[in-house]
Amino acid sequence: SVQEFMTFTSQLIVERSELGSRASVKEQEYLCHVYVRSDGLAGVVIADNEYPQRVCFTLLDKVLDEFSRQVSKIDWPSGTPATISYTALDGYLSKYQVWPPQT
């Protein structure tokens, strides 16, 4: 399924990325943009080739910064969507799903 592809690909890319790095990796017809912060928190945006790379990394910056302020670092390694409440993600995904973002 698409969700399994996204989960597997994201985990693989994060595992292969160094702390403090940003990268864009082509996988099938998508570009996977990964940002692994120096504190180990990581995020991945999977987009088509037309979606601006700069916007993907801006979104990752915003989401990871806000997430790190709202969720205790102790919960990062073992947390799941069922155990961590981070409701702002849905708003970001909705806003940035289409480029340019809708207001």
C-alpha atoms as one frame of an Amber mdcrd trajectory, in Angstrom:
protein
   0.000   0.000   0.000   1.001   3.633  -0.303   1.199   4.067   3.468   3.524
   1.063   3.787   5.744   2.441   1.003   5.906   5.843   2.692   6.654   4.387
   6.134   9.312   1.961   4.916  11.009   4.499   2.646  10.995   7.201   5.329
  12.509   4.905   7.951  15.187   3.716   5.555  16.172   7.236   4.485  16.318
   8.501   8.083  18.440   5.524   9.185  20.934   6.231   6.394  21.151   9.973
   7.087  23.664  11.613   9.385  22.716  13.862  12.291  22.357  17.476  11.201
  21.808  16.612   7.545  19.264  17.417   4.866  18.846  15.428   1.686  16.465
  14.804  -1.181  16.254  11.240  -2.465  14.395  10.107  -5.577  12.272   7.013
  -4.970  10.043   5.831  -7.816   8.211   8.934  -9.089   8.605  10.831  -5.797
  11.217  12.962  -4.085  11.727  12.190  -0.408  13.068  15.194   1.498  14.632
  14.293   4.833  15.900  16.493   7.635  17.655  14.861  10.598  18.369  17.434
  13.270  21.500  17.306  15.397  19.345  16.212  18.365  18.184  13.137  16.429
  14.648  14.307  15.646  13.882  13.625  11.989  11.148  14.321   9.492  10.429
  13.305   5.908   8.271  14.974   3.275   7.362  12.885   0.243   6.352  15.022
  -2.722   6.199  14.913  -6.485   8.985  16.417  -8.583   7.114  19.677  -9.177
   6.734  20.571  -5.487   9.476  23.077  -4.525  12.304  21.544  -2.486  12.763
  24.780  -0.511   9.152  24.634   0.642   9.550  21.007   1.780  12.503  21.920
   3.985  10.703  25.004   5.327   7.781  22.765   6.289  10.131  20.263   7.948
  11.790  23.072   9.928   8.446  24.366  11.194   7.020  20.965  12.083  10.141
  19.658  13.819  10.663  22.881  15.784   7.074  22.947  16.983   7.028  19.208
  17.694  10.211  19.475  19.784   8.628  22.257  21.872   5.374  20.351  22.454
   6.587  16.774  22.911   9.136  15.726  25.519  12.420  14.439  24.093  12.026
  11.361  26.310   8.987  10.330  24.229  10.613  10.710  20.793  12.226   7.255
  20.419   9.269   5.163  21.536   6.372   7.433  20.592   3.720   6.546  18.050
   0.757   8.491  16.674  -1.347   6.642  19.256   0.840   7.705  22.203   1.921
  11.226  21.191  -0.562  14.012  20.686   0.702  16.457  18.057  -2.414  17.907
  16.480  -0.680  20.716  14.545   0.600  18.254  11.928  -2.809  17.882  10.303
  -3.041  21.656   9.838   0.406  21.852   8.263  -0.302  18.945   5.928  -3.610
  20.462   4.895  -2.046  23.883   4.275   0.976  22.601   2.344  -0.678  19.739
   0.458  -1.169  21.942  -2.593   1.354  24.463  -3.899   1.059  27.329  -3.502
  -0.413  26.852  -0.023  -4.043  27.749   0.510  -4.817  30.487   3.021
